[in-house]
mmCIF file of C-alpha atoms in Angstrom:
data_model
loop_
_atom_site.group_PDB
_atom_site.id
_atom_site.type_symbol
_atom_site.label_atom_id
_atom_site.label_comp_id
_atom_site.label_asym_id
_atom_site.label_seq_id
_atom_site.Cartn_x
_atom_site.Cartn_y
_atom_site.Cartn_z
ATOM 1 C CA UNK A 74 -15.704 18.305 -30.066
ATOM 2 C CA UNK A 75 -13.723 16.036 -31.702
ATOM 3 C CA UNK A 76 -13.125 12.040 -30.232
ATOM 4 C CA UNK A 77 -9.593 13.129 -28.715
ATOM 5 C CA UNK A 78 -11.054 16.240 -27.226
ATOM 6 C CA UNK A 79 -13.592 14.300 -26.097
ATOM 7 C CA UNK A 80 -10.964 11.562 -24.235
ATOM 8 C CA UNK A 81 -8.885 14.114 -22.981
ATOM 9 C CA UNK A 82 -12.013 15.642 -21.351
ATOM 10 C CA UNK A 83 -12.953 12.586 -19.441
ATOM 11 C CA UNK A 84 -9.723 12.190 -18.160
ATOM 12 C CA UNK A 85 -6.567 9.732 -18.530
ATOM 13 C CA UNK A 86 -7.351 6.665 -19.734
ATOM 14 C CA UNK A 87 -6.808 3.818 -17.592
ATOM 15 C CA UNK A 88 -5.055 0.978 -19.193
ATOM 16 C CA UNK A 89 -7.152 -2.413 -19.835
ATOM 17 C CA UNK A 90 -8.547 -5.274 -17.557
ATOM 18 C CA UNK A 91 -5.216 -7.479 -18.060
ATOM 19 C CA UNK A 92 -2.430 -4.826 -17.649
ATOM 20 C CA UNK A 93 -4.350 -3.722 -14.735
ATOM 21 C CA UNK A 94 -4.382 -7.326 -13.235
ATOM 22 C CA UNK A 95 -1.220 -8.238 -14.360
ATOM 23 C CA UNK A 96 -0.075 -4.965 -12.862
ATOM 24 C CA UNK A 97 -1.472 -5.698 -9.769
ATOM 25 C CA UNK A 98 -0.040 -9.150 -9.420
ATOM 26 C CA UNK A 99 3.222 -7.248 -10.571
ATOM 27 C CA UNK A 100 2.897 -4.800 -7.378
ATOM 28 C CA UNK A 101 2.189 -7.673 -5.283
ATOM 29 C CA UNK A 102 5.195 -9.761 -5.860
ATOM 30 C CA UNK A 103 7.744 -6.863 -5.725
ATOM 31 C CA UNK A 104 6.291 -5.099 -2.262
ATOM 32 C CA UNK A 105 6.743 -9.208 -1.015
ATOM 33 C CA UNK A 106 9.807 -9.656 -2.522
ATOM 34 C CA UNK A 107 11.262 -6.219 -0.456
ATOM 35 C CA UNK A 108 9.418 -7.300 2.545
ATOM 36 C CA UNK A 109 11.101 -10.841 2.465
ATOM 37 C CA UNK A 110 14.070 -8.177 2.457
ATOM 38 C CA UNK A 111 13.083 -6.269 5.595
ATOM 39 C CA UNK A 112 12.469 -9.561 7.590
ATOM 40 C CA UNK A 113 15.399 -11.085 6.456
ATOM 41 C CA UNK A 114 17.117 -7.722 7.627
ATOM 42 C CA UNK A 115 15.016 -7.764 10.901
ATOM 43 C CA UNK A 116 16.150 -11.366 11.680
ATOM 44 C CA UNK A 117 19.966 -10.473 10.875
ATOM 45 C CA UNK A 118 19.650 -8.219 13.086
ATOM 46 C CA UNK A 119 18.303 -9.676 16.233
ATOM 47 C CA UNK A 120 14.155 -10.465 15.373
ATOM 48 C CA UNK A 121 13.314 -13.803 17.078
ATOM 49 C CA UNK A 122 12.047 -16.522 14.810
ATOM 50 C CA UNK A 123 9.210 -16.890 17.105
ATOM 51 C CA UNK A 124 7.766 -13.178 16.093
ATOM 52 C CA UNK A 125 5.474 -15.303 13.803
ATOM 53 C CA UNK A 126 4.595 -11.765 12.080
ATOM 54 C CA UNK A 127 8.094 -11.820 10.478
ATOM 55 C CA UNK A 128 7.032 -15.358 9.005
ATOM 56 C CA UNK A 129 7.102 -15.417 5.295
ATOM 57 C CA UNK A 130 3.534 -16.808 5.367
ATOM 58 C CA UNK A 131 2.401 -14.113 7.318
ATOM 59 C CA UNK A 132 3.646 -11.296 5.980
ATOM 60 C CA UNK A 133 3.657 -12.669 2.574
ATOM 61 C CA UNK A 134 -0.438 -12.475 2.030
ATOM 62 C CA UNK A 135 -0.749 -9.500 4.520
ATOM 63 C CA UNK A 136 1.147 -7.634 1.680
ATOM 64 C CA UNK A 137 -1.125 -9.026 -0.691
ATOM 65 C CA UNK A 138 -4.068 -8.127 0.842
ATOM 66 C CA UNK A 139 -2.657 -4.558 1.589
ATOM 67 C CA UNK A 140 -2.267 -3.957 -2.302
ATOM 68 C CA UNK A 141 -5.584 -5.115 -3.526
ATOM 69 C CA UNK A 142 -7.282 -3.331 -0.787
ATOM 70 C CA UNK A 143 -5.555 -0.181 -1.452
ATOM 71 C CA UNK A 144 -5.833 -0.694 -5.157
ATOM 72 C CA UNK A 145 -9.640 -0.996 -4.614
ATOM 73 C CA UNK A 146 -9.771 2.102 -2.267
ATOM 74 C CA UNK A 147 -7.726 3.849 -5.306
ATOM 75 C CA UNK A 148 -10.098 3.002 -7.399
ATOM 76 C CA UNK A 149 -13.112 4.059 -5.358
ATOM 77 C CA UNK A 150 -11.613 7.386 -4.920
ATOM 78 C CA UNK A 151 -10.556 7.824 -8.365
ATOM 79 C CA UNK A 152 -14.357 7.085 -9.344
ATOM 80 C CA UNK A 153 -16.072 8.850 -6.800
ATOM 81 C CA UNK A 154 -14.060 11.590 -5.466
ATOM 82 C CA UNK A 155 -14.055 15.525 -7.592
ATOM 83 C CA UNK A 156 -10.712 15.979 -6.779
ATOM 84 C CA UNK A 157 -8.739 12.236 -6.129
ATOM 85 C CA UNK A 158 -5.531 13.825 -6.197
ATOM 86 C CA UNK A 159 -6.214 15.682 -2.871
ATOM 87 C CA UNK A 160 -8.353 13.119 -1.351
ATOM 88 C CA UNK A 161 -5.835 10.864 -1.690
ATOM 89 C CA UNK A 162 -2.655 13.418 -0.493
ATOM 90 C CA UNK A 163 -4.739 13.424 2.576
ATOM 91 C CA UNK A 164 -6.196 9.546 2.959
ATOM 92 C CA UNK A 165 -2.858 7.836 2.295
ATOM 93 C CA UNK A 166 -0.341 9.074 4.987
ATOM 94 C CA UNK A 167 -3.289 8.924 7.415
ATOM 95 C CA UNK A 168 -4.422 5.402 6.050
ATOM 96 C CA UNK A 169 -0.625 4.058 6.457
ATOM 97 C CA UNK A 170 -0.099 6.130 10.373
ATOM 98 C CA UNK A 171 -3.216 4.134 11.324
ATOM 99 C CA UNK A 172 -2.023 0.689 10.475
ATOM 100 C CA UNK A 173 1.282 1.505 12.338
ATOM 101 C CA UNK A 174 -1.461 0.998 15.473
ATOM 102 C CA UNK A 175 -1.617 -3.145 15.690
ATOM 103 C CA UNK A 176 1.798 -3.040 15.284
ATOM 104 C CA UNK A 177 2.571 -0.424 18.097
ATOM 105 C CA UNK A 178 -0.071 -2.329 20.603
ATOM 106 C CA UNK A 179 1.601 -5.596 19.355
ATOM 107 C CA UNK A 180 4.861 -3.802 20.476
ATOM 108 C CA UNK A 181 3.401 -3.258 24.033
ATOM 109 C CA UNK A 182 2.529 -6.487 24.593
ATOM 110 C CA UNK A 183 4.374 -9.679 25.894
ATOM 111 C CA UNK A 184 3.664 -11.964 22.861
ATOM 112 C CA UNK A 185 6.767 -14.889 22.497
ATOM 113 C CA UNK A 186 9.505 -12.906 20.234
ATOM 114 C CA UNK A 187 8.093 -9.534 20.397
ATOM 115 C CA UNK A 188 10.567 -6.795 20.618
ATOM 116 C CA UNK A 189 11.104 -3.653 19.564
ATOM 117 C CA UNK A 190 12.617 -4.184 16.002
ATOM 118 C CA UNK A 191 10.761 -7.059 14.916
ATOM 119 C CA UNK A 192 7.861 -4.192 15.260
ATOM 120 C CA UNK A 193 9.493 -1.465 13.446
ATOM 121 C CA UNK A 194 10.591 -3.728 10.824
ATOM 122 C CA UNK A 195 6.341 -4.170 10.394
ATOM 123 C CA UNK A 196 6.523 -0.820 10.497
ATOM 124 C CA UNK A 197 8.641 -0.236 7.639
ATOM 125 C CA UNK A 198 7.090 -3.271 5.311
ATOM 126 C CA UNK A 199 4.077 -0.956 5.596
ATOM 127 C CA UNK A 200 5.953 1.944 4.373
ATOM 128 C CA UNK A 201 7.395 -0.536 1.907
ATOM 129 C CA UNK A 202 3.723 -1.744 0.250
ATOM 130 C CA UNK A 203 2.754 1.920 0.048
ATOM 131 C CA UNK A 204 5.989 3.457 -1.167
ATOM 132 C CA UNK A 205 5.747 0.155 -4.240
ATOM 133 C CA UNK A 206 1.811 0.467 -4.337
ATOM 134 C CA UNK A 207 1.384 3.816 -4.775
ATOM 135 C CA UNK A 208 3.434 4.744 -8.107
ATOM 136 C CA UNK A 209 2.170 1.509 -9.641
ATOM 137 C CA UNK A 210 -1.787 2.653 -8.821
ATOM 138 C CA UNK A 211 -1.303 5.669 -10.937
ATOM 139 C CA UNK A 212 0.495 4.029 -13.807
ATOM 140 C CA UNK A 213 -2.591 1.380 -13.522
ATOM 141 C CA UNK A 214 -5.422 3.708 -12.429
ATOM 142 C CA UNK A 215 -4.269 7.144 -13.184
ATOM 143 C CA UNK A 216 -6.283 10.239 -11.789
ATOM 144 C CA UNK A 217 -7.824 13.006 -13.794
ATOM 145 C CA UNK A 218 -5.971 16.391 -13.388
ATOM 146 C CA UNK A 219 -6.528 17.250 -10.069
ATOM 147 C CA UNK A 220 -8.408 21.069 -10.564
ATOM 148 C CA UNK A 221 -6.780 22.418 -7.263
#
């Protein structure tokens, strides 16, 4: 087997330490970047200022946090798992319906500010990280073919 075979065997290669972390850092600014868009949105449309969750502080390293946690739980998957692709299919919409729960108690409760679509909008900054996240993780840690 030749070196290429060889590569192509193994599976895609992933591109080097400073793309990845550059592509990270990339991810990170645009899914806060749309988020400042949502809250700005939210607020526009009715959010109290006191929701302090709608804060730019707030939700700014929340979304930061939320991309290097699911980039490392992409990466442990992609190294661990025998088929990724289909772990992942599975993990990720149940992974993004169970962080909808803070924000649904938070909803229920009588915290200053809280209403209804300051919650959603958390909601959909959630959707927002994973719908940016998720198409940069396989540029920056691409899965080998998935043998379904």
């Amino acid at each position: 087997m030749n070196e290429q075979s060889t590569a192509r065997a193994a599976g895609p290669a992933r591109p080097g330490g400073p793309v990845v972390a550059g592509g990270l850092v990339a991810t990170a600014v645009v899914a806060v970047a749309l988020n400042a868009a949502v809250a700005a949105i939210a607020h526009a449309a009715g959010a109290s200022d006191d929701f302090e969750q709608l804060h730019f502080a707030d939700y700014a390293l929340l979304t930061v946090v939320g991309v290097l946690a699911g980039a490392g739980g992409w990466a442990l998957v992609r190294a661990r798992a025998a088929r990724p692709a289909r772990v992942l299919r599975t993990w990720i919409p149940v992974i993004l319906l169970v962080t909808f729960v803070p924000d649904i108690l938070l909803g229920l409760s009588d915290n200053p500010g809280t209403s209804w679509g300051a919650v959603i909008a958390l909601m959909l900054m959630h959707l927002v990280v994973a719908a940016v996240a998720v198409p940069a993780f396989r540029f920056l840690l691409p899965l080998p073919g998935d043998r379904d």
